[in-house]
Amino acid sequence: GQSLEQPSEVTAVEGAIVQINCTYQTSGFYGLSWYQQHDGGAPTFLSYNALDGLEETGRFSSFLSRSDSYGYLLLQELQMKDSASYFCAVPMDSNYQLIWGAGTKLIIKP
Amino acid sequence: DSGVTQTPKHLITATGQRVTLRCSPRSGDLSVYWYQQSLDQGLQFLIQYYNGEERAKGNILERFSAQQFPDLHSELNLSSLELGDSALYFCASSVGRRTEPYEQYFGPGTRLTVT
């Protein structure tokens, strides 16, 4: 089967750096996506990695290691508005839909 | 604003009833996805349509059905509602090419409360 694992909760301090990990198990691999969801809001697309390495978009970066079936989302210079749930997702074998991790709740303390 | 619209925003109904949720995708997007999210839970994929045809099915109950119309808007029909169907229902859209499932744009959701 296909599955993703990510920590249920991560706590960090405002201004710091935090890393949210995601390990996946799939029969085929096409890429790893990250989404952010604030409480009561809709998920919003953050990033997509198809190849190994680090992709940087402003304060957020996403990393992928296909050999380790592992990726992470790195958030720098944390702001209170970054408090949200973060989901990793990979496509099903059919490549038409995403399988979603259970989400990591990021708690930021002042 | 993602460009995806969903109506209604809130819906309160009684057990046993039937409701219809509506979604309009972003302009140019051919794929529509429906998700269910219960309180403090992850996203459960229900069903996907591409250019009017069903493309993928997830954990969708037989009491639920959906369709995508020629103008690409989609409707999710929920019938014989139970208390456990209370959840946020999201619609998302993507361009629909082979690699596009990774980048989905979500509507604001419909919060369904079954009493």
PDB file of C-alpha atoms in Angstrom:
ATOM      1  CA  GLY A   1       0.000   0.000   0.000  1.00  0.00           C
ATOM      2  CA  GLN A   2       0.881   3.651  -0.001  1.00  0.00           C
ATOM      3  CA  SER A   3       1.292   5.710   3.135  1.00  0.00           C
ATOM      4  CA  LEU A   4       2.815   8.883   4.493  1.00  0.00           C
ATOM      5  CA  GLU A   5       4.046   9.639   7.979  1.00  0.00           C
ATOM      6  CA  GLN A   6       4.543  13.037   9.519  1.00  0.00           C
ATOM      7  CA  PRO A   7       4.662  14.185  13.142  1.00  0.00           C
ATOM      8  CA  SER A   8       1.307  15.171  14.569  1.00  0.00           C
ATOM      9  CA  GLU A   9       2.591  18.305  16.255  1.00  0.00           C
ATOM     10  CA  VAL A  10       5.679  20.493  16.288  1.00  0.00           C
ATOM     11  CA  THR A  11       6.332  23.450  18.565  1.00  0.00           C
ATOM     12  CA  ALA A  12       8.755  26.273  17.830  1.00  0.00           C
ATOM     13  CA  VAL A  13       9.548  29.807  18.889  1.00  0.00           C
ATOM     14  CA  GLU A  14       8.806  32.935  16.877  1.00  0.00           C
ATOM     15  CA  GLY A  15      11.811  33.903  14.773  1.00  0.00           C
ATOM     16  CA  ALA A  16      13.308  30.419  14.855  1.00  0.00           C
ATOM     17  CA  ILE A  17      13.615  27.717  12.179  1.00  0.00           C
ATOM     18  CA  VAL A  18      11.516  24.560  12.158  1.00  0.00           C
ATOM     19  CA  GLN A  19      11.594  21.430  10.033  1.00  0.00           C
ATOM     20  CA  ILE A  20       8.553  19.237   9.382  1.00  0.00           C
ATOM     21  CA  ASN A  21       9.423  15.770   8.147  1.00  0.00           C
ATOM     22  CA  CYS A  22       7.498  13.435   5.883  1.00  0.00           C
ATOM     23  CA  THR A  23       8.348   9.855   5.006  1.00  0.00           C
ATOM     24  CA  TYR A  24       6.413   8.077   2.332  1.00  0.00           C
ATOM     25  CA  GLN A  25       5.897   4.601   1.008  1.00  0.00           C
ATOM     26  CA  THR A  26       4.688   4.336  -2.563  1.00  0.00           C
ATOM     27  CA  SER A  27       4.966   1.798  -5.360  1.00  0.00           C
ATOM     28  CA  GLY A  28       5.828   4.530  -7.840  1.00  0.00           C
ATOM     29  CA  PHE A  29       6.958   8.064  -7.208  1.00  0.00           C
ATOM     30  CA  TYR A  30       6.175  11.239  -9.071  1.00  0.00           C
ATOM     31  CA  GLY A  31       6.694  13.999  -6.547  1.00  0.00           C
ATOM     32  CA  LEU A  32       6.019  15.338  -3.068  1.00  0.00           C
ATOM     33  CA  SER A  33       3.734  18.272  -2.385  1.00  0.00           C
ATOM     34  CA  TRP A  34       3.251  20.438   0.688  1.00  0.00           C
ATOM     35  CA  TYR A  35       0.134  22.319   1.715  1.00  0.00           C
ATOM     36  CA  GLN A  36      -0.650  24.727   4.525  1.00  0.00           C
ATOM     37  CA  GLN A  37      -3.997  24.921   6.271  1.00  0.00           C
ATOM     38  CA  HIS A  38      -4.980  27.459   8.896  1.00  0.00           C
ATOM     39  CA  ASP A  39      -7.705  26.516  11.358  1.00  0.00           C
ATOM     40  CA  GLY A  40     -11.064  26.716   9.645  1.00  0.00           C
ATOM     41  CA  GLY A  41      -9.454  27.591   6.329  1.00  0.00           C
ATOM     42  CA  ALA A  42      -8.758  25.834   3.079  1.00  0.00           C
ATOM     43  CA  PRO A  43      -5.475  24.088   2.252  1.00  0.00           C
ATOM     44  CA  THR A  44      -3.150  26.191   0.145  1.00  0.00           C
ATOM     45  CA  PHE A  45      -0.423  24.823  -2.081  1.00  0.00           C
ATOM     46  CA  LEU A  46       3.113  25.591  -0.888  1.00  0.00           C
ATOM     47  CA  SER A  47       5.554  23.562  -2.942  1.00  0.00           C
ATOM     48  CA  TYR A  48       6.221  20.529  -5.079  1.00  0.00           C
ATOM     49  CA  ASN A  49       9.440  18.525  -5.388  1.00  0.00           C
ATOM     50  CA  ALA A  50       9.888  16.056  -8.199  1.00  0.00           C
ATOM     51  CA  LEU A  51      13.672  15.820  -7.985  1.00  0.00           C
ATOM     52  CA  ASP A  52      16.142  15.440  -5.133  1.00  0.00           C
ATOM     53  CA  GLY A  53      17.336  18.559  -3.437  1.00  0.00           C
ATOM     54  CA  LEU A  54      16.168  21.762  -1.889  1.00  0.00           C
ATOM     55  CA  GLU A  55      13.610  24.127  -3.397  1.00  0.00           C
ATOM     56  CA  GLU A  56      13.426  27.567  -1.832  1.00  0.00           C
ATOM     57  CA  THR A  57      10.498  29.944  -1.933  1.00  0.00           C
ATOM     58  CA  GLY A  58      10.993  32.885   0.370  1.00  0.00           C
ATOM     59  CA  ARG A  59      11.012  31.796   4.010  1.00  0.00           C
ATOM     60  CA  PHE A  60       9.823  28.312   3.075  1.00  0.00           C
ATOM     61  CA  SER A  61      11.986  25.569   1.581  1.00  0.00           C
ATOM     62  CA  SER A  62      11.176  21.985   0.720  1.00  0.00           C
ATOM     63  CA  PHE A  63      13.622  19.130   0.443  1.00  0.00           C
ATOM     64  CA  LEU A  64      13.349  15.713  -1.150  1.00  0.00           C
ATOM     65  CA  SER A  65      15.490  12.593  -1.024  1.00  0.00           C
ATOM     66  CA  ARG A  66      13.993   9.944  -3.261  1.00  0.00           C
ATOM     67  CA  SER A  67      16.522   7.308  -2.204  1.00  0.00           C
ATOM     68  CA  ASP A  68      15.386   7.730   1.415  1.00  0.00           C
ATOM     69  CA  SER A  69      11.679   8.199   0.570  1.00  0.00           C
ATOM     70  CA  TYR A  70      11.862  11.288   2.704  1.00  0.00           C
ATOM     71  CA  GLY A  71      11.178  14.960   2.473  1.00  0.00           C
ATOM     72  CA  TYR A  72      10.829  17.939   4.725  1.00  0.00           C
ATOM     73  CA  LEU A  73       9.436  21.418   4.820  1.00  0.00           C
ATOM     74  CA  LEU A  74      11.695  24.049   6.351  1.00  0.00           C
ATOM     75  CA  LEU A  75      10.225  27.266   7.684  1.00  0.00           C
ATOM     76  CA  GLN A  76      12.594  30.074   8.579  1.00  0.00           C
ATOM     77  CA  GLU A  77      12.120  33.283  10.549  1.00  0.00           C
ATOM     78  CA  LEU A  78       8.919  31.909  11.985  1.00  0.00           C
ATOM     79  CA  GLN A  79       6.024  34.293  12.354  1.00  0.00           C
ATOM     80  CA  MET A  80       2.885  33.807  14.405  1.00  0.00           C
ATOM     81  CA  LYS A  81       0.884  33.636  11.176  1.00  0.00           C
ATOM     82  CA  ASP A  82       2.768  30.446  10.291  1.00  0.00           C
ATOM     83  CA  SER A  83       0.794  28.660  13.005  1.00  0.00           C
ATOM     84  CA  ALA A  84      -1.159  26.158  10.939  1.00  0.00           C
ATOM     85  CA  SER A  85      -1.313  22.532   9.925  1.00  0.00           C
ATOM     86  CA  TYR A  86       1.054  21.361   7.224  1.00  0.00           C
ATOM     87  CA  PHE A  87       0.287  18.385   4.998  1.00  0.00           C
ATOM     88  CA  CYS A  88       2.569  16.414   2.734  1.00  0.00           C
ATOM     89  CA  ALA A  89       1.008  14.561  -0.189  1.00  0.00           C
ATOM     90  CA  VAL A  90       2.121  12.157  -2.908  1.00  0.00           C
ATOM     91  CA  PRO A  91       0.208  10.845  -5.920  1.00  0.00           C
ATOM     92  CA  MET A  92      -1.490   7.470  -6.031  1.00  0.00           C
ATOM     93  CA  ASP A  93      -0.226   4.853  -8.444  1.00  0.00           C
ATOM     94  CA  SER A  94      -2.706   6.144 -10.974  1.00  0.00           C
ATOM     95  CA  ASN A  95      -1.067   9.558 -10.716  1.00  0.00           C
ATOM     96  CA  TYR A  96      -4.479  11.174 -10.815  1.00  0.00           C
ATOM     97  CA  GLN A  97      -5.023  11.860  -7.138  1.00  0.00           C
ATOM     98  CA  LEU A  98      -3.009  12.631  -4.053  1.00  0.00           C
ATOM     99  CA  ILE A  99      -2.593  10.626  -0.893  1.00  0.00           C
ATOM    100  CA  TRP A 100      -2.381  12.969   2.053  1.00  0.00           C
ATOM    101  CA  GLY A 101      -0.453  12.720   5.285  1.00  0.00           C
ATOM    102  CA  ALA A 102      -2.404  13.221   8.504  1.00  0.00           C
ATOM    103  CA  GLY A 103      -0.927  16.695   8.912  1.00  0.00           C
ATOM    104  CA  THR A 104       1.484  18.351  11.328  1.00  0.00           C
ATOM    105  CA  LYS A 105       0.156  21.054  13.593  1.00  0.00           C
ATOM    106  CA  LEU A 106       2.771  23.764  13.991  1.00  0.00           C
ATOM    107  CA  ILE A 107       2.491  25.687  17.238  1.00  0.00           C
ATOM    108  CA  ILE A 108       4.522  28.869  17.477  1.00  0.00           C
ATOM    109  CA  LYS A 109       5.246  30.460  20.804  1.00  0.00           C
ATOM    110  CA  PRO A 110       6.241  34.109  21.229  1.00  0.00           C
TER     111      PRO A 110
ATOM    112  CA  ASP B   1      -8.394  33.903  -3.174  1.00  0.00           C
ATOM    113  CA  SER B   2      -7.743  30.640  -5.029  1.00  0.00           C
ATOM    114  CA  GLY B   3     -10.300  31.270  -7.748  1.00  0.00           C
ATOM    115  CA  VAL B   4     -12.304  28.209  -6.737  1.00  0.00           C
ATOM    116  CA  THR B   5     -15.782  28.962  -5.445  1.00  0.00           C
ATOM    117  CA  GLN B   6     -18.024  26.784  -3.332  1.00  0.00           C
ATOM    118  CA  THR B   7     -21.603  27.241  -2.232  1.00  0.00           C
ATOM    119  CA  PRO B   8     -23.104  27.250   0.253  1.00  0.00           C
ATOM    120  CA  LYS B   9     -20.579  28.205   2.887  1.00  0.00           C
ATOM    121  CA  HIS B  10     -22.599  26.662   5.703  1.00  0.00           C
ATOM    122  CA  LEU B  11     -25.333  24.077   5.673  1.00  0.00           C
ATOM    123  CA  ILE B  12     -27.349  22.771   8.593  1.00  0.00           C
ATOM    124  CA  THR B  13     -29.716  19.919   7.966  1.00  0.00           C
ATOM    125  CA  ALA B  14     -31.345  16.974   9.678  1.00  0.00           C
ATOM    126  CA  THR B  15     -30.491  13.302   9.553  1.00  0.00           C
ATOM    127  CA  GLY B  16     -31.993  11.488   6.611  1.00  0.00           C
ATOM    128  CA  GLN B  17     -32.003  14.548   4.398  1.00  0.00           C
ATOM    129  CA  ARG B  18     -30.235  15.158   1.095  1.00  0.00           C
ATOM    130  CA  VAL B  19     -28.039  18.117   0.201  1.00  0.00           C
ATOM    131  CA  THR B  20     -26.128  19.331  -2.832  1.00  0.00           C
ATOM    132  CA  LEU B  21     -22.808  21.121  -2.628  1.00  0.00           C
ATOM    133  CA  ARG B  22     -21.628  23.147  -5.583  1.00  0.00           C
ATOM    134  CA  CYS B  23     -18.152  23.967  -6.837  1.00  0.00           C
ATOM    135  CA  SER B  24     -16.830  26.135  -9.659  1.00  0.00           C
ATOM    136  CA  PRO B  25     -13.187  25.479 -10.536  1.00  0.00           C
ATOM    137  CA  ARG B  26     -10.574  28.061 -11.459  1.00  0.00           C
ATOM    138  CA  SER B  27     -10.879  29.328 -14.977  1.00  0.00           C
ATOM    139  CA  GLY B  28      -9.105  26.890 -17.282  1.00  0.00           C
ATOM    140  CA  ASP B  29      -8.901  24.025 -14.810  1.00  0.00           C
ATOM    141  CA  LEU B  30     -10.342  20.762 -16.077  1.00  0.00           C
ATOM    142  CA  SER B  31      -9.986  18.618 -12.965  1.00  0.00           C
ATOM    143  CA  VAL B  32     -12.170  18.866  -9.892  1.00  0.00           C
ATOM    144  CA  TYR B  33     -11.537  16.983  -6.647  1.00  0.00           C
ATOM    145  CA  TRP B  34     -13.832  16.570  -3.665  1.00  0.00           C
ATOM    146  CA  TYR B  35     -12.531  16.065  -0.135  1.00  0.00           C
ATOM    147  CA  GLN B  36     -14.072  15.523   3.267  1.00  0.00           C
ATOM    148  CA  GLN B  37     -12.387  16.801   6.411  1.00  0.00           C
ATOM    149  CA  SER B  38     -13.829  15.931   9.787  1.00  0.00           C
ATOM    150  CA  LEU B  39     -12.901  17.911  12.885  1.00  0.00           C
ATOM    151  CA  ASP B  40      -9.142  17.907  13.477  1.00  0.00           C
ATOM    152  CA  GLN B  41      -8.682  15.223  10.850  1.00  0.00           C
ATOM    153  CA  GLY B  42      -6.767  15.023   7.614  1.00  0.00           C
ATOM    154  CA  LEU B  43      -8.201  15.280   4.154  1.00  0.00           C
ATOM    155  CA  GLN B  44     -10.129  12.297   2.859  1.00  0.00           C
ATOM    156  CA  PHE B  45     -10.232  12.142  -0.905  1.00  0.00           C
ATOM    157  CA  LEU B  46     -13.716  11.377  -2.205  1.00  0.00           C
ATOM    158  CA  ILE B  47     -13.751  11.630  -5.980  1.00  0.00           C
ATOM    159  CA  GLN B  48     -12.157  13.341  -8.972  1.00  0.00           C
ATOM    160  CA  TYR B  49     -13.613  14.459 -12.277  1.00  0.00           C
ATOM    161  CA  TYR B  50     -11.702  15.456 -15.351  1.00  0.00           C
ATOM    162  CA  ASN B  51     -13.443  17.327 -18.131  1.00  0.00           C
ATOM    163  CA  GLY B  52     -16.807  15.871 -17.258  1.00  0.00           C
ATOM    164  CA  GLU B  53     -15.774  12.295 -16.618  1.00  0.00           C
ATOM    165  CA  GLU B  54     -15.062  10.472 -13.392  1.00  0.00           C
ATOM    166  CA  ARG B  55     -11.335   9.836 -13.182  1.00  0.00           C
ATOM    167  CA  ALA B  56     -10.635   8.523  -9.693  1.00  0.00           C
ATOM    168  CA  LYS B  57     -12.621   7.382  -6.720  1.00  0.00           C
ATOM    169  CA  GLY B  58     -11.542   7.408  -3.107  1.00  0.00           C
ATOM    170  CA  ASN B  59     -13.390   6.579   0.073  1.00  0.00           C
ATOM    171  CA  ILE B  60     -16.737   7.819  -1.138  1.00  0.00           C
ATOM    172  CA  LEU B  61     -19.834   6.315   0.419  1.00  0.00           C
ATOM    173  CA  GLU B  62     -22.565   4.894  -1.780  1.00  0.00           C
ATOM    174  CA  ARG B  63     -24.902   7.543  -0.327  1.00  0.00           C
ATOM    175  CA  PHE B  64     -22.692  10.183  -1.927  1.00  0.00           C
ATOM    176  CA  SER B  65     -22.484  10.960  -5.612  1.00  0.00           C
ATOM    177  CA  ALA B  66     -21.003  13.665  -7.767  1.00  0.00           C
ATOM    178  CA  GLN B  67     -20.907  14.919 -11.303  1.00  0.00           C
ATOM    179  CA  GLN B  68     -19.125  17.492 -13.402  1.00  0.00           C
ATOM    180  CA  PHE B  69     -21.149  19.462 -15.918  1.00  0.00           C
ATOM    181  CA  PRO B  70     -20.174  20.681 -19.413  1.00  0.00           C
ATOM    182  CA  ASP B  71     -19.323  24.119 -18.006  1.00  0.00           C
ATOM    183  CA  LEU B  72     -16.942  22.250 -15.638  1.00  0.00           C
ATOM    184  CA  HIS B  73     -18.693  23.131 -12.421  1.00  0.00           C
ATOM    185  CA  SER B  74     -19.276  20.167 -10.148  1.00  0.00           C
ATOM    186  CA  GLU B  75     -21.845  19.097  -7.612  1.00  0.00           C
ATOM    187  CA  LEU B  76     -21.520  16.685  -4.711  1.00  0.00           C
ATOM    188  CA  ASN B  77     -24.764  15.092  -3.596  1.00  0.00           C
ATOM    189  CA  LEU B  78     -25.041  13.674  -0.100  1.00  0.00           C
ATOM    190  CA  SER B  79     -28.135  11.679   0.767  1.00  0.00           C
ATOM    191  CA  SER B  80     -29.593   9.844   3.764  1.00  0.00           C
ATOM    192  CA  LEU B  81     -27.414  12.049   5.887  1.00  0.00           C
ATOM    193  CA  GLU B  82     -26.071  10.780   9.187  1.00  0.00           C
ATOM    194  CA  LEU B  83     -24.566  12.634  12.126  1.00  0.00           C
ATOM    195  CA  GLY B  84     -21.139  11.348  11.116  1.00  0.00           C
ATOM    196  CA  ASP B  85     -21.368  13.157   7.793  1.00  0.00           C
ATOM    197  CA  SER B  86     -20.910  16.457   9.574  1.00  0.00           C
ATOM    198  CA  ALA B  87     -17.636  17.816   8.221  1.00  0.00           C
ATOM    199  CA  LEU B  88     -15.972  20.375   6.025  1.00  0.00           C
ATOM    200  CA  TYR B  89     -16.275  19.502   2.359  1.00  0.00           C
ATOM    201  CA  PHE B  90     -13.660  20.967   0.074  1.00  0.00           C
ATOM    202  CA  CYS B  91     -13.542  21.178  -3.638  1.00  0.00           C
ATOM    203  CA  ALA B  92     -10.199  21.646  -5.367  1.00  0.00           C
ATOM    204  CA  SER B  93      -9.228  22.104  -8.971  1.00  0.00           C
ATOM    205  CA  SER B  94      -6.131  21.669 -11.076  1.00  0.00           C
ATOM    206  CA  VAL B  95      -5.255  22.057 -14.709  1.00  0.00           C
ATOM    207  CA  GLY B  96      -5.577  18.314 -15.203  1.00  0.00           C
ATOM    208  CA  ARG B  97      -2.416  17.371 -17.066  1.00  0.00           C
ATOM    209  CA  ARG B  98      -0.496  14.297 -15.916  1.00  0.00           C
ATOM    210  CA  THR B  99       1.655  16.154 -13.400  1.00  0.00           C
ATOM    211  CA  GLU B 100      -0.986  18.542 -12.178  1.00  0.00           C
ATOM    212  CA  PRO B 101      -2.445  16.596  -9.223  1.00  0.00           C
ATOM    213  CA  TYR B 102       0.449  17.933  -7.160  1.00  0.00           C
ATOM    214  CA  GLU B 103      -0.771  21.485  -7.398  1.00  0.00           C
ATOM    215  CA  GLN B 104      -4.386  21.753  -6.390  1.00  0.00           C
ATOM    216  CA  TYR B 105      -6.275  24.913  -5.582  1.00  0.00           C
ATOM    217  CA  PHE B 106      -8.928  24.654  -2.911  1.00  0.00           C
ATOM    218  CA  GLY B 107     -12.207  26.433  -2.478  1.00  0.00           C
ATOM    219  CA  PRO B 108     -13.216  27.862   0.913  1.00  0.00           C
ATOM    220  CA  GLY B 109     -15.211  24.766   1.760  1.00  0.00           C
ATOM    221  CA  THR B 110     -18.769  24.001   2.809  1.00  0.00           C
ATOM    222  CA  ARG B 111     -19.294  23.298   6.482  1.00  0.00           C
ATOM    223  CA  LEU B 112     -22.050  20.710   6.791  1.00  0.00           C
ATOM    224  CA  THR B 113     -23.733  20.147  10.122  1.00  0.00           C
ATOM    225  CA  VAL B 114     -26.166  17.275  10.427  1.00  0.00           C
ATOM    226  CA  THR B 115     -28.439  17.434  13.486  1.00  0.00           C
TER     227      THR B 115
END
